[in-house]
Amino acid sequence: MSVRLRLPANMRSLASDQSEIAIDGTTVGECLQNLAQQFPELESRLLDAEGNLQGFINVFVDNVSIRELRQLRTPVSEGSEVLIVAALAGG
Amino acid sequence: MNDSGLTEQERAIYQWQMWVPDFGESGQAKLKGSSVLVSRVGGVGGLVAYQLAAAGIGKLVVAHAGNVKPSDLNRQLLMTHAQIGKPRIESIERRLKELNPRLEVIAVGENVSPANAEDLVSQVDLVVDCAPLFPERFAMNDACVRQAKAMFECAMYELEAQITTLVPGKTPCLRCLYPEEPPTWTREFPVFGAVSGTVACMAAMETIKVIAGLGEPLLGKLLKFDLRDMSFHTLKISRRMDCGVCGADRRNDDRQY
């Protein structure tokens, strides 16, 4: 199934300047792995060496944090919006 | 001076905002009696400080190091062309006092660091975090958690911005939201003044709301928006019980603010 994955502005240059990408996967983790296969430079921005979400990234599925759900094992539905929110400090 | 502690001049200046029915003279008196730390005072913080000064906050502690550079002037609206090469903090203090000569300004010509954060936070009721580097943001967060003071967290990059209101013991702290700083973050970043100004005005309004007990602040909610396509997301955020800053100290829970 395909979800709409929305990237933060500071990662779009690593994904051909796209802000929203259609990605296949049944869980958030699968979607992120598939994203990283297409755009390898994104992998270390999202996941650490053990495959866990980086501590400066939050992911929301249809506006709910995956920390409240099943982390990277959170299932996604056709058409879900997967929103990646990166820590910012522009002041 | 009337019962609310406002002078006739203040009643005249703030008349239009006191028409907001659940704000009124009592809300204005609360603003007058409140103090806020804003750091830094550039593209975001300058507008936060200016709006709070305009609204009649009683005291601002403003912290910002360095001299005005030409590249400040597209967004740092408290800096002026004539001040290039001179201390930013002088321009900040002068512009705030020109707008509101009744305002008490504590002008600090240095940035927040772990060495001065506790002292700066101790001088105020509330903090607005507008720093361009994570160590400064984390230093203010840690001091606010220790001193049980609310912090308004606002940040931007390019056409995107985020804002939330952090209340120790009640909401996540900044370390709950982001336990680690991104290693790729740099002090210089793409910015239009209209984007930093948008999130700044939201932060000033959040500050006014919390002080006056007005409306619903962003407690446990992160507002994330992208002015490139005008998309706005209100996202629920929660505490990490294993947070190294606020999670271990359960005495913070359920404090009254």
Short mmCIF file of C-alpha atoms in Angstrom, two decimals:
data_model
loop_
_atom_site.label_atom_id
_atom_site.label_comp_id
_atom_site.label_asym_id
_atom_site.label_seq_id
_atom_site.Cartn_x
_atom_site.Cartn_y
_atom_site.Cartn_z
CA MET A 1 0.00 0.00 0.00
CA SER A 2 1.08 3.54 -0.64
CA VAL A 3 1.34 6.40 1.87
CA ARG A 4 2.03 10.11 1.46
CA LEU A 5 5.33 10.79 3.19
CA ARG A 6 6.02 14.43 3.93
CA LEU A 7 9.63 15.53 4.39
CA PRO A 8 10.85 18.52 6.43
CA ALA A 9 12.35 21.40 4.49
CA ASN A 10 15.91 20.62 5.59
CA MET A 11 15.82 17.14 4.03
CA ARG A 12 14.20 17.89 0.71
CA SER A 13 17.47 18.58 -1.06
CA LEU A 14 18.40 14.95 -0.33
CA ALA A 15 15.22 13.73 -2.07
CA SER A 16 15.28 15.55 -5.40
CA ASP A 17 13.68 18.62 -3.77
CA GLN A 18 10.40 16.80 -3.17
CA SER A 19 8.31 17.76 -0.16
CA GLU A 20 5.86 14.87 -0.47
CA ILE A 21 6.67 11.41 -1.78
CA ALA A 22 4.43 8.39 -2.38
CA ILE A 23 6.07 5.43 -0.63
CA ASP A 24 5.03 1.79 -0.32
CA GLY A 25 5.07 -0.04 3.00
CA THR A 26 2.85 -1.66 5.60
CA THR A 27 4.58 -0.11 8.63
CA VAL A 28 6.34 3.19 9.28
CA GLY A 29 9.66 1.32 9.48
CA GLU A 30 9.11 -0.25 6.06
CA CYS A 31 8.18 3.12 4.59
CA LEU A 32 11.36 4.71 5.95
CA GLN A 33 13.51 1.84 4.69
CA ASN A 34 11.93 2.14 1.24
CA LEU A 35 12.49 5.88 1.33
CA ALA A 36 16.15 5.35 2.25
CA GLN A 37 16.57 2.90 -0.63
CA GLN A 38 15.40 5.56 -3.06
CA PHE A 39 17.36 8.36 -1.39
CA PRO A 40 20.32 6.80 0.49
CA GLU A 41 21.50 10.12 1.98
CA LEU A 42 18.31 10.28 4.01
CA GLU A 43 18.99 7.07 5.92
CA SER A 44 21.39 8.47 8.52
CA ARG A 45 19.24 11.58 8.90
CA LEU A 46 16.32 9.40 9.98
CA LEU A 47 17.71 6.20 11.48
CA ASP A 48 20.71 5.38 13.66
CA ALA A 49 23.16 2.54 13.08
CA GLU A 50 20.81 0.11 14.88
CA GLY A 51 17.87 1.11 12.71
CA ASN A 52 16.14 3.13 15.44
CA LEU A 53 14.64 6.56 14.85
CA GLN A 54 17.18 9.33 15.47
CA GLY A 55 16.67 11.36 18.65
CA PHE A 56 16.18 14.57 16.69
CA ILE A 57 13.34 13.21 14.55
CA ASN A 58 9.67 12.67 15.30
CA VAL A 59 7.29 10.81 12.99
CA PHE A 60 3.53 11.22 12.99
CA VAL A 61 0.97 9.06 11.19
CA ASP A 62 -2.16 11.06 10.50
CA ASN A 63 -1.07 13.56 13.19
CA VAL A 64 -0.41 10.91 15.90
CA SER A 65 3.17 10.35 17.07
CA ILE A 66 4.46 6.85 16.46
CA ARG A 67 5.78 7.00 20.05
CA GLU A 68 2.11 6.82 21.08
CA LEU A 69 1.56 3.91 18.72
CA ARG A 70 4.00 1.09 17.96
CA GLN A 71 7.10 3.10 17.08
CA LEU A 72 8.55 1.96 13.75
CA ARG A 73 6.22 -1.06 13.79
CA THR A 74 3.20 1.26 13.57
CA PRO A 75 1.00 0.03 10.71
CA VAL A 76 0.00 2.44 7.95
CA SER A 77 -3.07 2.47 5.74
CA GLU A 78 -3.51 3.30 2.08
CA GLY A 79 -3.39 7.08 1.79
CA SER A 80 -2.05 7.69 5.32
CA GLU A 81 0.02 10.81 5.80
CA VAL A 82 3.40 10.05 7.35
CA LEU A 83 4.85 13.34 8.58
CA ILE A 84 8.54 13.59 9.45
CA VAL A 85 9.30 16.43 11.84
CA ALA A 86 12.93 17.39 12.36
CA ALA A 87 14.39 19.37 15.26
CA LEU A 88 14.87 22.99 14.20
CA ALA A 89 16.70 25.82 15.90
CA GLY A 90 16.35 28.73 13.50
CA GLY A 91 15.82 31.77 15.68
CA MET B 1 -3.73 54.96 38.66
CA ASN B 2 -6.91 52.91 39.08
CA ASP B 3 -7.77 49.68 40.94
CA SER B 4 -6.10 47.55 38.28
CA GLY B 5 -2.78 49.33 38.80
CA LEU B 6 -2.83 50.82 35.31
CA THR B 7 -2.16 54.50 34.74
CA GLU B 8 -4.41 56.65 32.57
CA GLN B 9 -1.69 56.66 29.93
CA GLU B 10 -1.54 52.85 29.96
CA ARG B 11 -5.32 52.60 29.74
CA ALA B 12 -5.19 54.81 26.65
CA ILE B 13 -2.33 52.91 24.98
CA TYR B 14 -3.75 49.42 25.59
CA GLN B 15 -7.42 50.33 25.12
CA TRP B 16 -7.92 48.32 21.93
CA GLN B 17 -6.47 45.07 23.26
CA MET B 18 -8.38 45.48 26.52
CA TRP B 19 -11.52 45.27 24.39
CA VAL B 20 -10.78 41.54 24.04
CA PRO B 21 -13.51 40.41 26.44
CA ASP B 22 -11.64 37.72 28.38
CA PHE B 23 -8.51 39.88 28.62
CA GLY B 24 -9.64 43.32 29.74
CA GLU B 25 -7.96 45.43 32.40
CA SER B 26 -7.14 42.45 34.58
CA GLY B 27 -5.22 40.80 31.74
CA GLN B 28 -3.38 44.03 31.06
CA ALA B 29 -2.44 44.33 34.71
CA LYS B 30 -1.07 40.77 34.63
CA LEU B 31 1.10 41.65 31.62
CA LYS B 32 2.39 44.73 33.42
CA GLY B 33 3.29 42.61 36.42
CA SER B 34 5.14 39.94 34.40
CA SER B 35 8.69 39.41 33.25
CA VAL B 36 9.99 37.41 30.29
CA LEU B 37 13.43 36.30 29.09
CA VAL B 38 13.89 36.36 25.31
CA SER B 39 17.07 34.87 23.84
CA ARG B 40 18.37 35.43 21.33
CA VAL B 41 16.76 38.59 20.03
CA GLY B 42 17.24 38.22 16.27
CA GLY B 43 14.83 37.17 13.53
CA VAL B 44 12.46 35.38 15.90
CA GLY B 45 13.35 36.85 19.30
CA GLY B 46 13.40 40.44 18.07
CA LEU B 47 9.78 40.20 16.98
CA VAL B 48 8.78 38.35 20.16
CA ALA B 49 10.35 41.08 22.29
CA TYR B 50 8.87 43.87 20.16
CA GLN B 51 5.34 42.43 20.33
CA LEU B 52 5.60 41.89 24.08
CA ALA B 53 6.90 45.43 24.52
CA ALA B 54 4.02 46.75 22.42
CA ALA B 55 1.51 44.72 24.41
CA GLY B 56 2.71 46.19 27.71
CA ILE B 57 4.80 43.49 29.36
CA GLY B 58 6.39 44.88 32.51
CA LYS B 59 9.95 43.60 32.19
CA LEU B 60 12.05 41.98 29.48
CA VAL B 61 15.42 40.33 29.96
CA VAL B 62 16.99 40.19 26.50
CA ALA B 63 20.25 38.36 25.76
CA HIS B 64 22.19 38.59 22.51
CA ALA B 65 25.92 38.84 21.80
CA GLY B 66 27.85 40.33 18.92
CA ASN B 67 27.70 43.31 16.61
CA VAL B 68 25.12 44.06 13.93
CA LYS B 69 26.06 42.62 10.53
CA PRO B 70 24.54 43.48 7.13
CA SER B 71 23.16 39.94 6.88
CA ASP B 72 21.10 40.53 10.07
CA LEU B 73 18.95 43.16 8.44
CA ASN B 74 16.61 40.98 6.35
CA ARG B 75 14.88 39.69 9.49
CA GLN B 76 16.28 41.10 12.74
CA LEU B 77 13.90 44.02 12.90
CA LEU B 78 15.32 45.52 16.09
CA MET B 79 18.63 46.11 14.29
CA THR B 80 19.07 49.17 12.09
CA HIS B 81 21.39 49.97 9.19
CA ALA B 82 23.05 52.76 11.15
CA GLN B 83 23.98 50.25 13.87
CA ILE B 84 26.08 47.99 11.62
CA GLY B 85 29.31 47.16 13.40
CA LYS B 86 27.96 48.20 16.80
CA PRO B 87 26.63 45.93 19.56
CA ARG B 88 23.32 44.30 18.72
CA ILE B 89 22.19 44.57 22.34
CA GLU B 90 22.40 48.39 22.17
CA SER B 91 20.11 48.44 19.16
CA ILE B 92 17.73 45.97 20.80
CA GLU B 93 17.46 47.98 24.02
CA ARG B 94 17.06 51.30 22.21
CA ARG B 95 14.33 50.06 19.85
CA LEU B 96 12.36 48.45 22.68
CA LYS B 97 12.56 51.58 24.83
CA GLU B 98 11.57 53.81 21.89
CA LEU B 99 8.41 51.78 21.49
CA ASN B 100 7.66 51.45 25.20
CA PRO B 101 9.58 53.78 27.53
CA ARG B 102 7.69 52.35 30.51
CA LEU B 103 9.23 48.92 29.88
CA GLU B 104 11.99 47.70 32.20
CA VAL B 105 14.71 46.20 30.00
CA ILE B 106 17.60 44.14 31.34
CA ALA B 107 19.98 44.06 28.36
CA VAL B 108 22.58 41.30 28.41
CA GLY B 109 25.27 41.42 25.73
CA GLU B 110 25.94 37.70 25.74
CA ASN B 111 24.20 34.58 24.53
CA VAL B 112 22.67 32.01 26.83
CA SER B 113 24.98 29.18 27.88
CA PRO B 114 25.03 26.55 30.61
CA ALA B 115 27.11 29.07 32.64
CA ASN B 116 24.50 31.85 32.70
CA ALA B 117 21.18 30.11 31.98
CA GLU B 118 20.20 29.53 35.62
CA ASP B 119 20.81 33.17 36.53
CA LEU B 120 19.00 34.59 33.50
CA VAL B 121 15.99 32.32 33.97
CA SER B 122 15.86 33.17 37.69
CA GLN B 123 15.23 36.84 36.82
CA VAL B 124 11.93 36.21 35.03
CA ASP B 125 8.57 34.48 35.21
CA LEU B 126 8.64 32.98 31.70
CA VAL B 127 11.11 32.26 28.90
CA VAL B 128 10.84 32.46 25.10
CA ASP B 129 13.45 30.30 23.40
CA CYS B 130 14.59 31.85 20.11
CA ALA B 131 18.19 30.62 20.00
CA PRO B 132 19.83 29.51 16.75
CA LEU B 133 21.85 26.70 18.33
CA PHE B 134 20.71 23.63 20.23
CA PRO B 135 23.12 23.96 23.19
CA GLU B 136 21.55 27.35 23.99
CA ARG B 137 18.05 25.94 23.64
CA PHE B 138 18.87 22.97 25.85
CA ALA B 139 20.50 25.23 28.46
CA MET B 140 17.31 27.30 28.73
CA ASN B 141 15.15 24.18 28.78
CA ASP B 142 17.17 22.59 31.56
CA ALA B 143 17.05 25.78 33.66
CA CYS B 144 13.30 26.15 33.10
CA VAL B 145 12.67 22.56 34.20
CA ARG B 146 14.80 23.04 37.33
CA GLN B 147 13.07 26.33 38.17
CA ALA B 148 9.60 25.11 37.12
CA LYS B 149 9.05 27.92 34.63
CA ALA B 150 7.18 27.74 31.35
CA MET B 151 9.15 28.08 28.13
CA PHE B 152 7.76 28.97 24.72
CA GLU B 153 9.69 26.98 22.15
CA CYS B 154 9.71 28.45 18.67
CA ALA B 155 12.04 27.66 15.78
CA MET B 156 12.17 27.85 12.02
CA TYR B 157 14.12 26.81 8.93
CA GLU B 158 13.55 28.05 5.39
CA LEU B 159 9.73 28.44 5.06
CA GLU B 160 8.96 25.98 7.85
CA ALA B 161 8.46 26.60 11.57
CA GLN B 162 7.42 24.91 14.81
CA ILE B 163 6.03 26.20 18.09
CA THR B 164 4.89 24.68 21.36
CA THR B 165 4.45 25.76 24.97
CA LEU B 166 6.47 23.75 27.49
CA VAL B 167 5.34 23.65 31.12
CA PRO B 168 7.48 21.55 33.48
CA GLY B 169 5.57 18.67 35.04
CA LYS B 170 2.62 19.16 32.71
CA THR B 171 3.95 18.92 29.17
CA PRO B 172 7.02 17.46 27.51
CA CYS B 173 10.22 19.44 27.86
CA LEU B 174 12.45 20.18 24.88
CA ARG B 175 14.56 17.09 25.66
CA CYS B 176 11.41 14.94 25.59
CA LEU B 177 10.67 16.26 22.13
CA TYR B 178 14.25 16.02 20.86
CA PRO B 179 16.62 14.07 23.16
CA GLU B 180 19.53 14.76 20.81
CA GLU B 181 20.61 17.66 18.68
CA PRO B 182 20.95 17.02 14.95
CA PRO B 183 24.65 16.88 14.07
CA THR B 184 23.99 18.58 10.73
CA TRP B 185 22.49 21.77 12.22
CA THR B 186 24.50 24.92 11.52
CA ARG B 187 24.17 28.43 12.94
CA GLU B 188 23.47 29.90 9.51
CA PHE B 189 20.28 28.77 7.81
CA PRO B 190 17.94 29.91 5.02
CA VAL B 191 15.41 32.43 6.33
CA PHE B 192 12.95 35.07 5.22
CA GLY B 193 12.07 37.61 7.89
CA ALA B 194 8.40 36.99 7.19
CA VAL B 195 8.78 33.35 8.27
CA SER B 196 10.75 34.07 11.46
CA GLY B 197 8.31 36.91 12.15
CA THR B 198 5.28 34.64 11.73
CA VAL B 199 6.39 32.14 14.36
CA ALA B 200 7.59 35.03 16.56
CA CYS B 201 4.17 36.64 16.62
CA MET B 202 2.64 33.28 17.49
CA ALA B 203 5.11 32.90 20.37
CA ALA B 204 4.34 36.40 21.65
CA MET B 205 0.64 35.58 21.59
CA GLU B 206 1.22 32.29 23.41
CA THR B 207 3.13 34.22 26.08
CA ILE B 208 0.32 36.73 26.47
CA LYS B 209 -2.24 33.90 26.66
CA VAL B 210 -0.39 32.06 29.42
CA ILE B 211 0.19 35.23 31.46
CA ALA B 212 -3.42 36.39 31.16
CA GLY B 213 -5.09 32.95 31.26
CA LEU B 214 -6.54 33.60 27.84
CA GLY B 215 -7.62 30.96 25.31
CA GLU B 216 -5.92 27.59 24.93
CA PRO B 217 -2.12 27.54 24.77
CA LEU B 218 -0.24 24.85 22.84
CA LEU B 219 0.14 22.56 25.86
CA GLY B 220 1.15 19.08 24.71
CA LYS B 221 0.73 20.21 21.12
CA LEU B 222 3.33 21.06 18.51
CA LEU B 223 2.12 23.40 15.78
CA LYS B 224 4.21 22.72 12.70
CA PHE B 225 3.66 24.76 9.57
CA ASP B 226 5.16 25.26 6.15
CA LEU B 227 4.49 28.60 4.51
CA ARG B 228 5.64 27.15 1.17
CA ASP B 229 2.23 25.51 0.75
CA MET B 230 0.47 26.97 3.81
CA SER B 231 0.11 23.53 5.42
CA PHE B 232 -0.48 23.55 9.17
CA HIS B 233 -0.34 20.47 11.43
CA THR B 234 -1.28 20.44 15.12
CA LEU B 235 0.47 17.40 16.56
CA LYS B 236 0.01 15.82 19.97
CA ILE B 237 3.30 15.44 21.85
CA SER B 238 3.90 13.75 25.18
CA ARG B 239 6.52 13.39 27.89
CA ARG B 240 9.18 10.76 27.87
CA MET B 241 9.19 9.14 31.27
CA ASP B 242 12.86 8.30 30.69
CA CYS B 243 13.74 11.91 29.78
CA GLY B 244 17.13 12.79 31.20
CA VAL B 245 15.98 16.30 32.12
CA CYS B 246 12.36 16.19 33.27
CA GLY B 247 11.58 12.47 33.47
CA ALA B 248 13.76 11.60 36.43
CA ASP B 249 12.45 14.36 38.67
CA ARG B 250 8.89 13.27 39.35
CA ARG B 251 8.59 16.05 41.96
CA ASN B 252 7.88 18.34 39.00
CA ASP B 253 4.58 16.64 38.35
CA ASP B 254 1.32 18.49 38.73
CA ARG B 255 2.80 21.78 39.81
CA GLN B 256 0.52 24.74 39.55
CA TYR B 257 1.23 27.37 36.89
#
